[in-house]
JSON list of C-alpha atoms and ligand atoms in Angstrom, two decimals:
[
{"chain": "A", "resi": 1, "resn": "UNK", "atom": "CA", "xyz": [0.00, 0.00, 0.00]},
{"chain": "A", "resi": 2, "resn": "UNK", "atom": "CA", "xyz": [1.36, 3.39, -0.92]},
{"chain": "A", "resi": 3, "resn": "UNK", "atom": "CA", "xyz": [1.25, 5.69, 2.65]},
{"chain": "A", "resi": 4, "resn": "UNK", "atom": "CA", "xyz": [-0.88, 8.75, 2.35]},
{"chain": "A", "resi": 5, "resn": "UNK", "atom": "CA", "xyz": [0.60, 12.12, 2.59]},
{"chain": "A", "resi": 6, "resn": "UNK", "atom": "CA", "xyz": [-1.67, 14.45, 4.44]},
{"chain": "A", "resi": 7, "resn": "UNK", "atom": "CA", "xyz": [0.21, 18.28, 5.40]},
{"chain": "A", "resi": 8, "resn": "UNK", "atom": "CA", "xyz": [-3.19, 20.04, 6.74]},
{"chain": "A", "resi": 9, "resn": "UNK", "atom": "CA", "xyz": [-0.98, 22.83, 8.56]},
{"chain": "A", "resi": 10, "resn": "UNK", "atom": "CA", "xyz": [0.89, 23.19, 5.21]},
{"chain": "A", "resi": 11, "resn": "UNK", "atom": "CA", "xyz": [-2.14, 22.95, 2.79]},
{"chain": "A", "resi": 12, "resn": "UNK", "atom": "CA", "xyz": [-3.11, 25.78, 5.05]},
{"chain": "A", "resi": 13, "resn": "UNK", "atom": "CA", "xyz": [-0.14, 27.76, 4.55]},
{"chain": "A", "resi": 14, "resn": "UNK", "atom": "CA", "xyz": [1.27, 27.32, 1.35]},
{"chain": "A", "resi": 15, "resn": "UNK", "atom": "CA", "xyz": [-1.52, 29.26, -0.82]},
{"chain": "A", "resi": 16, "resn": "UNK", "atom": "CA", "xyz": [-0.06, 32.42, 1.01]},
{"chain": "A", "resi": 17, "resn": "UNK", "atom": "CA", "xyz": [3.45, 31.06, 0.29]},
{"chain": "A", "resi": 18, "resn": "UNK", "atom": "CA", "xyz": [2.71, 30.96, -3.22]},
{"chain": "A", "resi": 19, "resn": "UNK", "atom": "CA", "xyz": [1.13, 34.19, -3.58]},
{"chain": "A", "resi": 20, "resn": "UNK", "atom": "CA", "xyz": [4.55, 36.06, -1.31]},
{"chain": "A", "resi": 21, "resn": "UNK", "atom": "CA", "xyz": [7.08, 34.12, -3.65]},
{"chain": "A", "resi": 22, "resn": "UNK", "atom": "CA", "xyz": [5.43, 35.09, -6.87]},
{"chain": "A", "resi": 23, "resn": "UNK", "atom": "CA", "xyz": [4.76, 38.54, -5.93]},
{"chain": "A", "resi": 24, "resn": "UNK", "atom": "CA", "xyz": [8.84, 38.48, -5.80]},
{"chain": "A", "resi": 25, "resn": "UNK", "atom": "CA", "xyz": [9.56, 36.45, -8.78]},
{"chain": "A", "resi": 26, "resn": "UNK", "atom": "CA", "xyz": [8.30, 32.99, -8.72]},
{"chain": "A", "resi": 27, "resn": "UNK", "atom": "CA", "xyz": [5.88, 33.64, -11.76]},
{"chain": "A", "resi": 28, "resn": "UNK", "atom": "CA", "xyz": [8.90, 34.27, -14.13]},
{"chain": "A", "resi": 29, "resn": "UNK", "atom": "CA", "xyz": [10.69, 30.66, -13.11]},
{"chain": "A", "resi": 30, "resn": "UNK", "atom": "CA", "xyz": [7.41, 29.21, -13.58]},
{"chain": "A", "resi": 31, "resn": "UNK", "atom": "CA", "xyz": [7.16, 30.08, -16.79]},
{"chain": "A", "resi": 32, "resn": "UNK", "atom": "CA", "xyz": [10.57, 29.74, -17.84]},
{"chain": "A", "resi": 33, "resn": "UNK", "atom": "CA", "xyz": [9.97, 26.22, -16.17]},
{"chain": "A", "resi": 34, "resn": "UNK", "atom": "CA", "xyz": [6.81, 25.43, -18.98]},
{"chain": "A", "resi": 35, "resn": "UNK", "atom": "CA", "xyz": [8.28, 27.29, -21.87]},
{"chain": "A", "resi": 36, "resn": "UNK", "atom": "CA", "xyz": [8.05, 25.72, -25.39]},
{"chain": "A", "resi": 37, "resn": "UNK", "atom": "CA", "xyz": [6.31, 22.52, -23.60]},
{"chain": "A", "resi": 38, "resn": "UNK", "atom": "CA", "xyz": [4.05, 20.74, -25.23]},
{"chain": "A", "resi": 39, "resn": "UNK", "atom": "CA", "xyz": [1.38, 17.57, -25.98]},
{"chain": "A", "resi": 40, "resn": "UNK", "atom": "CA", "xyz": [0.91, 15.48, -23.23]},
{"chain": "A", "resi": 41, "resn": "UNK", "atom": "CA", "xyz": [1.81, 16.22, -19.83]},
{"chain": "A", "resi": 42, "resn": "UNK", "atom": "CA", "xyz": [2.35, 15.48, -16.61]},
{"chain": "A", "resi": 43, "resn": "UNK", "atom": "CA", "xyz": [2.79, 17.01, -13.57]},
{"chain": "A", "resi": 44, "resn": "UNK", "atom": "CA", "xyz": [4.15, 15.01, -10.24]},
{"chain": "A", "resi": 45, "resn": "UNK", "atom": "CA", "xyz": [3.10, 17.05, -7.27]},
{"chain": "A", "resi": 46, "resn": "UNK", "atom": "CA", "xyz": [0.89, 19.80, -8.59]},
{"chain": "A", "resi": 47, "resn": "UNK", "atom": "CA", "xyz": [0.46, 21.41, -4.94]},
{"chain": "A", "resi": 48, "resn": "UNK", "atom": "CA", "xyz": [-2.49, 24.13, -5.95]},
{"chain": "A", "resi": 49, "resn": "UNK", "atom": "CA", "xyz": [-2.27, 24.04, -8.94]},
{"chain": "A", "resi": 50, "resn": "UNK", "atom": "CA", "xyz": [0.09, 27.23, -9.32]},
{"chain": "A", "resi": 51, "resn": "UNK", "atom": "CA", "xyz": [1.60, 25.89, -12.96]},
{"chain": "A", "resi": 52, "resn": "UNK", "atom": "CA", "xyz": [-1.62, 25.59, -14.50]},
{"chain": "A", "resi": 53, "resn": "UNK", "atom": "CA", "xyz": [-2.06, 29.32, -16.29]},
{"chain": "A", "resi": 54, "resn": "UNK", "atom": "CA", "xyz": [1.08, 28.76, -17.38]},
{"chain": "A", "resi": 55, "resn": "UNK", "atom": "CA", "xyz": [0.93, 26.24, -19.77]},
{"chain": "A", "resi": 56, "resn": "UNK", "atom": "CA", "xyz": [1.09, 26.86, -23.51]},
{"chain": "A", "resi": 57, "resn": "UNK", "atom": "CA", "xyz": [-1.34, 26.12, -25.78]},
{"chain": "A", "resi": 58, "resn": "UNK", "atom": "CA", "xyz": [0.56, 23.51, -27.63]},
{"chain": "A", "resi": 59, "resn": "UNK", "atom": "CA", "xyz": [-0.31, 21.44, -24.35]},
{"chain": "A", "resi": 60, "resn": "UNK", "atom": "CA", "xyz": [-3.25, 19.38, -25.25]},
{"chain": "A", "resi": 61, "resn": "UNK", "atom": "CA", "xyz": [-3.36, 17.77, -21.69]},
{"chain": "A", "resi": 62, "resn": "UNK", "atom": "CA", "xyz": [-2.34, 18.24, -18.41]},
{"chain": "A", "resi": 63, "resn": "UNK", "atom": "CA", "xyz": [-2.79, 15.44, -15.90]},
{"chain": "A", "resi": 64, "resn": "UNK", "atom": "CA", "xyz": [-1.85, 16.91, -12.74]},
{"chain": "A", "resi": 65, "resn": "UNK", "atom": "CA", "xyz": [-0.99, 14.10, -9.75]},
{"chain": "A", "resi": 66, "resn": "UNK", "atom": "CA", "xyz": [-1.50, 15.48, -5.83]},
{"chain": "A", "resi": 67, "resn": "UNK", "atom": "CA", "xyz": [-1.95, 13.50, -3.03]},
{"chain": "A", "resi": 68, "resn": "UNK", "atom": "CA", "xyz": [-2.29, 15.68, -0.28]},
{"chain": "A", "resi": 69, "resn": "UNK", "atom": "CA", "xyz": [-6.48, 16.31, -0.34]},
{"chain": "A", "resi": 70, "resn": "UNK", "atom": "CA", "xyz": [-6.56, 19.79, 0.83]},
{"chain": "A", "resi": 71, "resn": "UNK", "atom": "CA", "xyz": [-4.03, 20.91, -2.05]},
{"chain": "A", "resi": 72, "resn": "UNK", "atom": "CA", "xyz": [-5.54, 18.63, -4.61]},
{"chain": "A", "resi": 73, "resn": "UNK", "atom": "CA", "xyz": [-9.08, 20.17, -3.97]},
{"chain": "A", "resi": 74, "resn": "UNK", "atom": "CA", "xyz": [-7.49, 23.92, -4.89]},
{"chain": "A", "resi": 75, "resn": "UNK", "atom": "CA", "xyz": [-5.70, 21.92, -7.98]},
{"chain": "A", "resi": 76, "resn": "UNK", "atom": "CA", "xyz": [-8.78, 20.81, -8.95]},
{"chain": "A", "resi": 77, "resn": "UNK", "atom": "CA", "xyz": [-10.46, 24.90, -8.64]},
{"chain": "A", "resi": 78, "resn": "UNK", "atom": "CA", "xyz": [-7.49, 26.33, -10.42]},
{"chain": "A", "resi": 79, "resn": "UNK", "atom": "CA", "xyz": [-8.05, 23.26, -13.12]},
{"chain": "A", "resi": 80, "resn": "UNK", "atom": "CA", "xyz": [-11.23, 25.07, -13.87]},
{"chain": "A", "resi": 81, "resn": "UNK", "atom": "CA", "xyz": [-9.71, 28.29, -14.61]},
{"chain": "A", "resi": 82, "resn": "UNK", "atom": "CA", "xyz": [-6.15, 26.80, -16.62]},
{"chain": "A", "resi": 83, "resn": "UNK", "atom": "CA", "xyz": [-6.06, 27.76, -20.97]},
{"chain": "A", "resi": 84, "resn": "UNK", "atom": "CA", "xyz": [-5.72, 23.71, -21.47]},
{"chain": "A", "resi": 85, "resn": "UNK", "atom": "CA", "xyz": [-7.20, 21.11, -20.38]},
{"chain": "A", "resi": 86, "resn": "UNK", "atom": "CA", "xyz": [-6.19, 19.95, -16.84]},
{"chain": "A", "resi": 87, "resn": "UNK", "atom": "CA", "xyz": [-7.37, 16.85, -15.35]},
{"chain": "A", "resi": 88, "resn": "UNK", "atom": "CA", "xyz": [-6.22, 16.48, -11.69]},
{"chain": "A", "resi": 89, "resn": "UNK", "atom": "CA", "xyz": [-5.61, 12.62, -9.72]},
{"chain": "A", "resi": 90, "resn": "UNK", "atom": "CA", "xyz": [-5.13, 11.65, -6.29]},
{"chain": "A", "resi": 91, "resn": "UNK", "atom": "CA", "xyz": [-1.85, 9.98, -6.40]},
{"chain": "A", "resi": 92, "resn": "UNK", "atom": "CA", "xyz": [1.73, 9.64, -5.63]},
{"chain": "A", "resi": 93, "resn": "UNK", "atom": "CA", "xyz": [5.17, 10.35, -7.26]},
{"chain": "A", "resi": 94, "resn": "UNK", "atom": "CA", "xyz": [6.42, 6.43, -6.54]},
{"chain": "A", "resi": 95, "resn": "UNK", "atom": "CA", "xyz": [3.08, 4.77, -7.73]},
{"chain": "A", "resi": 96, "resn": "UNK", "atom": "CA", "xyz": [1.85, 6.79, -10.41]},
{"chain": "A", "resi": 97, "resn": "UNK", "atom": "CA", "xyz": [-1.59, 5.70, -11.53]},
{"chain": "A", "resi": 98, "resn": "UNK", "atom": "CA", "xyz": [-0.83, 6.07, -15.71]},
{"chain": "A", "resi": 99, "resn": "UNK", "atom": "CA", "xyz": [0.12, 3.94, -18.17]},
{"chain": "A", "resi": 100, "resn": "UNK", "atom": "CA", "xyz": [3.37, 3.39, -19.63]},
{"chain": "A", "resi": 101, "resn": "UNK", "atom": "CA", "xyz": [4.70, 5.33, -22.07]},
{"chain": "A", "resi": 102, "resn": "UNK", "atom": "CA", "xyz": [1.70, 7.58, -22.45]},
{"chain": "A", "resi": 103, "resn": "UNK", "atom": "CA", "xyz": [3.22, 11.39, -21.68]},
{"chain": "A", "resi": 104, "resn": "UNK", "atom": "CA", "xyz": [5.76, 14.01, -23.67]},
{"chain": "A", "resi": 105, "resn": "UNK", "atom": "CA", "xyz": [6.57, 15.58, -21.03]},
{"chain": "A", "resi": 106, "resn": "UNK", "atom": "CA", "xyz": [7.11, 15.32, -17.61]},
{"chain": "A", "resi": 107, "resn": "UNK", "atom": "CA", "xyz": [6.93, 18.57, -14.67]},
{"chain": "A", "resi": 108, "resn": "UNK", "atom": "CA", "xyz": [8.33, 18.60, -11.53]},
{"chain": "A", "resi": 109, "resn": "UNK", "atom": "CA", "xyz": [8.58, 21.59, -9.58]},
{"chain": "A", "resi": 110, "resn": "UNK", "atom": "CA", "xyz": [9.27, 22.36, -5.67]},
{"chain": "A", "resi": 111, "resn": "UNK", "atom": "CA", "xyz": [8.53, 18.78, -5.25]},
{"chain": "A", "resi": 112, "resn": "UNK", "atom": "CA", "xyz": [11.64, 17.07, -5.52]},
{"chain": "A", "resi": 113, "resn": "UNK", "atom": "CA", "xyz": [12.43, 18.51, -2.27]},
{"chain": "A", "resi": 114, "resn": "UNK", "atom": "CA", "xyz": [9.52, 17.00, -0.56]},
{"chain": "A", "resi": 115, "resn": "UNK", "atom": "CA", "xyz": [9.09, 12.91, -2.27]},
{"chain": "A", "resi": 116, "resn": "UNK", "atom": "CA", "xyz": [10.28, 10.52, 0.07]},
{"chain": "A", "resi": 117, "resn": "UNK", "atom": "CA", "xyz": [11.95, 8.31, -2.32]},
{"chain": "A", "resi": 118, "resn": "UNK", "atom": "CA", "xyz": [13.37, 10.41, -5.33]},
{"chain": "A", "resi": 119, "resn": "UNK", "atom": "CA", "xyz": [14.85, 6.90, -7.46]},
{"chain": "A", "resi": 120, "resn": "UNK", "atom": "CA", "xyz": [11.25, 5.56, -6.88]},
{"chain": "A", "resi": 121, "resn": "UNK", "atom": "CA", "xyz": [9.55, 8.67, -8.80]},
{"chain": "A", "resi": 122, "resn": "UNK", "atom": "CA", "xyz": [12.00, 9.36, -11.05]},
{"chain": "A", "resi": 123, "resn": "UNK", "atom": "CA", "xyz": [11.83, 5.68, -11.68]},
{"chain": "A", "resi": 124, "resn": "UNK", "atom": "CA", "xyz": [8.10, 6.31, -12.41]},
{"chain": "A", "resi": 125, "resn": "UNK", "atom": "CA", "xyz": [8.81, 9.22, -14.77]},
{"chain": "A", "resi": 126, "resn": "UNK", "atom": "CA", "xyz": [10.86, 6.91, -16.72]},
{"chain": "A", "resi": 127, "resn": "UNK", "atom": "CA", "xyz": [8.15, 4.47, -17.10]},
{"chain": "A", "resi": 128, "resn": "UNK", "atom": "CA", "xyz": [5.28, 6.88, -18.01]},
{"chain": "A", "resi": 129, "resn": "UNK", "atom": "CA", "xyz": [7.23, 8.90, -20.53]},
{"chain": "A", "resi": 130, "resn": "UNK", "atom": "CA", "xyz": [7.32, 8.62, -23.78]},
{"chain": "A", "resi": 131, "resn": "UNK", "atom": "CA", "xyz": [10.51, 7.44, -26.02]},
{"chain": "A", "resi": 132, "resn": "UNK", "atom": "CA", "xyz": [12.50, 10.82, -26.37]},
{"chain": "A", "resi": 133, "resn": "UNK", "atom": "CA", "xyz": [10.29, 12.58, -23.31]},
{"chain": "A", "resi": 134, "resn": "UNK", "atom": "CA", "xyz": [11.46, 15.60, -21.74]},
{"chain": "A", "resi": 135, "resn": "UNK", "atom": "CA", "xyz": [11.40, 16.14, -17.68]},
{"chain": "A", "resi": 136, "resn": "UNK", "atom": "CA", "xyz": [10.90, 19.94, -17.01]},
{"chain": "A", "resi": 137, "resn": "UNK", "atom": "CA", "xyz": [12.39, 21.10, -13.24]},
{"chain": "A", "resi": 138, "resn": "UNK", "atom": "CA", "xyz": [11.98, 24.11, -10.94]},
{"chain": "A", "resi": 139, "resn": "UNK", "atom": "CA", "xyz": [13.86, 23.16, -7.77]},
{"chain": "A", "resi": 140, "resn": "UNK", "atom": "CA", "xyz": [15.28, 24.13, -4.36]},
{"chain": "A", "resi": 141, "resn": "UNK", "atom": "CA", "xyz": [18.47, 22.65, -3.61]},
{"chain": "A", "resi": 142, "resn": "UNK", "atom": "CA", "xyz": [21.48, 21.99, -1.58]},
{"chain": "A", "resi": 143, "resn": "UNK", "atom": "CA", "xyz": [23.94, 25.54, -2.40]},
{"chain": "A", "resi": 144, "resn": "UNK", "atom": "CA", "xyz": [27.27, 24.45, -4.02]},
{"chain": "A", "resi": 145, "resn": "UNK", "atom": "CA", "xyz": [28.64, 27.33, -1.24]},
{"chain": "A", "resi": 146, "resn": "UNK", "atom": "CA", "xyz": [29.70, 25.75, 1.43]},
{"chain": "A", "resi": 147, "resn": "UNK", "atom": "CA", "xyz": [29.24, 28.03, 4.49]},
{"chain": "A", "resi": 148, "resn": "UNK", "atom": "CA", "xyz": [25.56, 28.43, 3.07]},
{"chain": "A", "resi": 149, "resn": "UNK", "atom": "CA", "xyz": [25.63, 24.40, 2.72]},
{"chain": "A", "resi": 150, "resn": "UNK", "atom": "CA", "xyz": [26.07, 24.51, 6.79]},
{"chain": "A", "resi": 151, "resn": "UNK", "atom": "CA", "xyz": [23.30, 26.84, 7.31]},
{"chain": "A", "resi": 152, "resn": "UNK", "atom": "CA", "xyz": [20.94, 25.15, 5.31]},
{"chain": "A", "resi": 153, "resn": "UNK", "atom": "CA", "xyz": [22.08, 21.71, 7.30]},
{"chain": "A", "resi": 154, "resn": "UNK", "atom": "CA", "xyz": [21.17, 23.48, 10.32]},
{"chain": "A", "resi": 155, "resn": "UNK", "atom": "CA", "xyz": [17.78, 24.27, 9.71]},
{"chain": "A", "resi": 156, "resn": "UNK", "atom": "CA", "xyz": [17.34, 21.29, 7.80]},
{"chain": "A", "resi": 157, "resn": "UNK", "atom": "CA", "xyz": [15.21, 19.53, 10.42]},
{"chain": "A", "resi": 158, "resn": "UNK", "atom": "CA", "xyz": [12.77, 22.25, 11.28]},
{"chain": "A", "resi": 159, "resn": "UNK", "atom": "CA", "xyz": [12.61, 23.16, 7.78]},
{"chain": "A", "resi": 160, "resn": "UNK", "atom": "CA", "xyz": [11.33, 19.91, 7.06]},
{"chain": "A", "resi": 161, "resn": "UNK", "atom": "CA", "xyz": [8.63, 20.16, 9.92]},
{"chain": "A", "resi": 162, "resn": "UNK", "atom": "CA", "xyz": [7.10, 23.11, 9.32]},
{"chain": "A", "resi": 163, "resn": "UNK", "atom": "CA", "xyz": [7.24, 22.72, 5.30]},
{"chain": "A", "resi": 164, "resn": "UNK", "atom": "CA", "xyz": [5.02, 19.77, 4.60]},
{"chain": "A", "resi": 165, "resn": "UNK", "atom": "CA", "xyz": [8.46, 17.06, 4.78]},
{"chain": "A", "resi": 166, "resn": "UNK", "atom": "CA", "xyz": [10.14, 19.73, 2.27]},
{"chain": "A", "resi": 167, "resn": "UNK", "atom": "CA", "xyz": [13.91, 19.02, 2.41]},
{"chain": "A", "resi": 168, "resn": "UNK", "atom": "CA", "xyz": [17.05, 21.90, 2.00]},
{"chain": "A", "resi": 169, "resn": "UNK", "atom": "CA", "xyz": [20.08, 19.51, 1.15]},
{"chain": "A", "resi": 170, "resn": "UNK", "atom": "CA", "xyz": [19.29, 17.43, -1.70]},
{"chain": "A", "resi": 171, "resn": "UNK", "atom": "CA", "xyz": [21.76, 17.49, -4.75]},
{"chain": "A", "resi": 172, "resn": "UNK", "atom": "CA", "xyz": [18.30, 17.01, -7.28]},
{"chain": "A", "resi": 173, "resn": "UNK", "atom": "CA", "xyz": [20.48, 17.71, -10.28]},
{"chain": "A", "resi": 174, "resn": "UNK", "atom": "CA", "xyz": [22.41, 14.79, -9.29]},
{"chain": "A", "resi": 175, "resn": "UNK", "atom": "CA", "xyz": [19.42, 12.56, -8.54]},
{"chain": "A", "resi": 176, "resn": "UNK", "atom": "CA", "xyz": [18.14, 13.27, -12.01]},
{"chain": "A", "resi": 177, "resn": "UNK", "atom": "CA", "xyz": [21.27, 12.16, -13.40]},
{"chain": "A", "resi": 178, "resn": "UNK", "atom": "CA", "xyz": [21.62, 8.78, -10.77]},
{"chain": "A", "resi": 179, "resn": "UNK", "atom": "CA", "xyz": [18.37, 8.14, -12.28]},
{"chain": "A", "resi": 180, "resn": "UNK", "atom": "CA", "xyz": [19.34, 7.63, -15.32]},
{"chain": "A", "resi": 181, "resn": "UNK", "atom": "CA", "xyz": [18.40, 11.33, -17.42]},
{"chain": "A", "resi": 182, "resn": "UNK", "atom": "CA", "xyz": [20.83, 13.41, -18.85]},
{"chain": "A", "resi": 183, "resn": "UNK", "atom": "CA", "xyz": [20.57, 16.78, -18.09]},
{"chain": "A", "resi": 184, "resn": "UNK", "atom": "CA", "xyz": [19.99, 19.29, -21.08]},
{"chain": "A", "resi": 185, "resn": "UNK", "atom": "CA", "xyz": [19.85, 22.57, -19.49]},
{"chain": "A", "resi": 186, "resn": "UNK", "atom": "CA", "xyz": [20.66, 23.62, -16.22]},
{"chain": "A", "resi": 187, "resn": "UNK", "atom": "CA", "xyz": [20.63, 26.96, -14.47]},
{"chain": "A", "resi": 188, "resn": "UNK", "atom": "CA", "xyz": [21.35, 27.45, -11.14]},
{"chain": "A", "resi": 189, "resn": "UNK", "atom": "CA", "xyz": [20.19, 30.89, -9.30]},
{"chain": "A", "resi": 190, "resn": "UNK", "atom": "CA", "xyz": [19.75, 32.20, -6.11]},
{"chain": "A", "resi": 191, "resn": "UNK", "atom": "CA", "xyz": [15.97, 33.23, -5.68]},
{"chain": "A", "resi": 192, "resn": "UNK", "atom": "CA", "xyz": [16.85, 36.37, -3.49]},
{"chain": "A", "resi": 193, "resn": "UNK", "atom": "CA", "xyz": [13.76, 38.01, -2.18]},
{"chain": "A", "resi": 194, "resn": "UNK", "atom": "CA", "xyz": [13.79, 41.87, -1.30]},
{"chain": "A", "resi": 195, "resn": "UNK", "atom": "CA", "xyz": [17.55, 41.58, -2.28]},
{"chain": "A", "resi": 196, "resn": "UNK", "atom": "CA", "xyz": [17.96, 38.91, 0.34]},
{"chain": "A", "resi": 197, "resn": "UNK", "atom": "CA", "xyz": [18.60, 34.70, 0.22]},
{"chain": "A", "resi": 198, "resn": "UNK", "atom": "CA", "xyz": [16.67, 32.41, 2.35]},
{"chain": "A", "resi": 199, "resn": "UNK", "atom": "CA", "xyz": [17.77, 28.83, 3.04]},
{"chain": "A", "resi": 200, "resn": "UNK", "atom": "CA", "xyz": [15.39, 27.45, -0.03]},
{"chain": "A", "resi": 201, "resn": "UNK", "atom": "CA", "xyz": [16.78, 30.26, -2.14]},
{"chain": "A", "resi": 202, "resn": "UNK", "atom": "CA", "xyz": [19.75, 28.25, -4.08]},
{"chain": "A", "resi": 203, "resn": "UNK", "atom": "CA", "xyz": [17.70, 26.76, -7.46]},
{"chain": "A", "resi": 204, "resn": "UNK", "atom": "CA", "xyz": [17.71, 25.11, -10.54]},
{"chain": "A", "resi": 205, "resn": "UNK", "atom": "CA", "xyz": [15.66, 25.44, -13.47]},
{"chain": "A", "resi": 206, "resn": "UNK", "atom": "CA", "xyz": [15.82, 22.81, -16.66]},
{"chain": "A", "resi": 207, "resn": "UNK", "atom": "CA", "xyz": [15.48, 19.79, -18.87]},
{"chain": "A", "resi": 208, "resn": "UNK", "atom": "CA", "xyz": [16.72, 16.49, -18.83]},
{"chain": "A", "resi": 209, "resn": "UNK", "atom": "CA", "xyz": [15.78, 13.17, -21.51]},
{"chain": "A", "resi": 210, "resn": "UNK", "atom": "CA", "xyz": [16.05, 9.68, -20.49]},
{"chain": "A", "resi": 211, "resn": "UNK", "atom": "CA", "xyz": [19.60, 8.39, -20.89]},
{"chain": "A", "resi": 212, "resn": "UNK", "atom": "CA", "xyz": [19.04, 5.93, -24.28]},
{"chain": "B", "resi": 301, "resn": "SAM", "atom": "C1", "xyz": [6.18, 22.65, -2.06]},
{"chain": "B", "resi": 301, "resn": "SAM", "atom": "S1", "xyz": [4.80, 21.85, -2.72]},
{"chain": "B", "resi": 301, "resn": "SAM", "atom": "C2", "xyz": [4.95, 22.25, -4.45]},
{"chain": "B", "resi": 301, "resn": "SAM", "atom": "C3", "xyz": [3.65, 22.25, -5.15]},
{"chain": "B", "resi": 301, "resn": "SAM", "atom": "C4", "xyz": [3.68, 22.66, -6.62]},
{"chain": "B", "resi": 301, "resn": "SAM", "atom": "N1", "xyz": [4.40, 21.71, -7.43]},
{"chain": "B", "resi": 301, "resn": "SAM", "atom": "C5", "xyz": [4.24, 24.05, -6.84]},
{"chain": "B", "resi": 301, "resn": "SAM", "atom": "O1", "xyz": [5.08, 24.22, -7.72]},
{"chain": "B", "resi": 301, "resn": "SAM", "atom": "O2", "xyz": [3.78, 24.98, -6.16]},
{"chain": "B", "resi": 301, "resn": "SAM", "atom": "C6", "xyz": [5.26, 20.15, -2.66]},
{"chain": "B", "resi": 301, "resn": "SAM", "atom": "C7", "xyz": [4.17, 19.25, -3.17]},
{"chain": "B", "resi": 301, "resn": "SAM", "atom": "O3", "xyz": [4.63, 17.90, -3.23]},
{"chain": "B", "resi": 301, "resn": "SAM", "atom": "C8", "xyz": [3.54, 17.07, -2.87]},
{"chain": "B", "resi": 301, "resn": "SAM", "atom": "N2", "xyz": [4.06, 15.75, -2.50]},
{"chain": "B", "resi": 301, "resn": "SAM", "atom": "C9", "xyz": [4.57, 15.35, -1.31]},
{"chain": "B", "resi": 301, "resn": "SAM", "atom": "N3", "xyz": [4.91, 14.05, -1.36]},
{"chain": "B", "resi": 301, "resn": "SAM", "atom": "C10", "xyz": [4.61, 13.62, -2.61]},
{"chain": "B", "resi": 301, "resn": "SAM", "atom": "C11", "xyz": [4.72, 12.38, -3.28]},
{"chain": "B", "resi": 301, "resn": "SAM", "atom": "N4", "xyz": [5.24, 11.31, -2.68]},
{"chain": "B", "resi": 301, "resn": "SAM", "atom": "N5", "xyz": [4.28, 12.30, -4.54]},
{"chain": "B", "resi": 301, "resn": "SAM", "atom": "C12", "xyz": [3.78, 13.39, -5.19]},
{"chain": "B", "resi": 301, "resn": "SAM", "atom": "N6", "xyz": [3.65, 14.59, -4.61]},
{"chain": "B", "resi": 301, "resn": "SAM", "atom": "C13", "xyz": [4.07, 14.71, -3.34]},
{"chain": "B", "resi": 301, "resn": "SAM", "atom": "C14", "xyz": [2.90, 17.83, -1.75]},
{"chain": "B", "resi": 301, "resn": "SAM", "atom": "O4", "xyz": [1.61, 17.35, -1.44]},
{"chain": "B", "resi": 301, "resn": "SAM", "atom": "C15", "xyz": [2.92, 19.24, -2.31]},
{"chain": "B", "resi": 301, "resn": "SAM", "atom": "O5", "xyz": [1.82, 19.49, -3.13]}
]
């Protein structure tokens, strides 16, 4: 049985995260993120539902996996309102309820930090892709600066608490590539807000294919 992830205090909260981060910037990654994407997609992890307007309309689908209720029931709302059409499933990154080979492209974003078991969903992506598929990531990560590095390992566990399981150290470029992508396009940035880093502020933005 795949376990159930349910965040209530973070369903609660992350709405108004979404709506401080983008009112600094987070709108622009996100659409860098979904540029030029299109056909059949799939996003792992769709929180609210924040990615939706910014799909192109070369998307012809959007099936949008959440498993946390509370977040999936605002990704369902915001479904209503996206330019293509978005269908939204309870489900989780390691068990993903679609068929094989079915998608062109695959989303993650701000999620990578939170899956339990990365291999497991990047496993999954693998699987559910199409031959030639593109992955599309938006991610906090572990800083390659390493006074920052011991900062962020600091707050690591109450990070982690009050973020819905979200974690500050992982090396998700790396992951991507364990798992058997290679990375296409990488760029790394510090999401500063008001001029100023936070822990989750070191990022990456890009593409990777399965390894053939
Ligand atoms: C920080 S939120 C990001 C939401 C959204 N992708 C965004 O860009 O705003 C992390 C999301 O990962 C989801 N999540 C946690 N564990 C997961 C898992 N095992 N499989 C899929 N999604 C998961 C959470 O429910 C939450 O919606």
């Amino acid at each position: 049985m795949v376990k159930a992830v349910s965040h209530p205090f973070f369903a609660r909260i992350y709405p108004r995260i979404i709506a401080f981060t983008e009112a600094h910037g987070s709108i622009e990654h996100r659409q860098e993120l979904l540029a030029g994407v299109h056909g059949r997609v799939v996003e792992i992890g769709a929180g609210t539902g924040a990615n939706f307007r910014h799909y192109p309309p070369e998307v012809t689908q959007v099936v949008a996996v959440e498993p946390e209720p509370r977040l999936r029931a605002l990704a369902e709302k915001a479904a209503t309102e996206a330019p293509v059409p978005v269908e939204v499933a309870a489900g989780r990154a390691e068990k993903l309820p679609l068929e094989d080979d079915g998608f062109d492209v695959a989303v993650f974003s701000l999620v990578l930090c939170t899956i339990a078991d990365v291999p497991g969903a990047l496993a999954e992506v693998r699987r559910v892709l199409k031959p030639g598929g593109e992955l599309r990531f938006y991610e906090h990560v572990v800083s390659e600066r390493s006074g920052f590095r011991r900062v962020q390992k600091v707050l690591a566990l109450p990070w982690r608490l009050i973020g819905g399981g979200c974690h500050l150290t992982r090396d998700t470029a790396r992951a991507i590539q364990e798992a058997g992508f290679t990375v296409e396009d990488i760029r790394r940035f510090y999401f500063l807000i008001n001029g100023r880093a936070n822990p989750a502020s070191p990022s990456i933005i890009g593409t990777a294919r399965p390894t053939t």
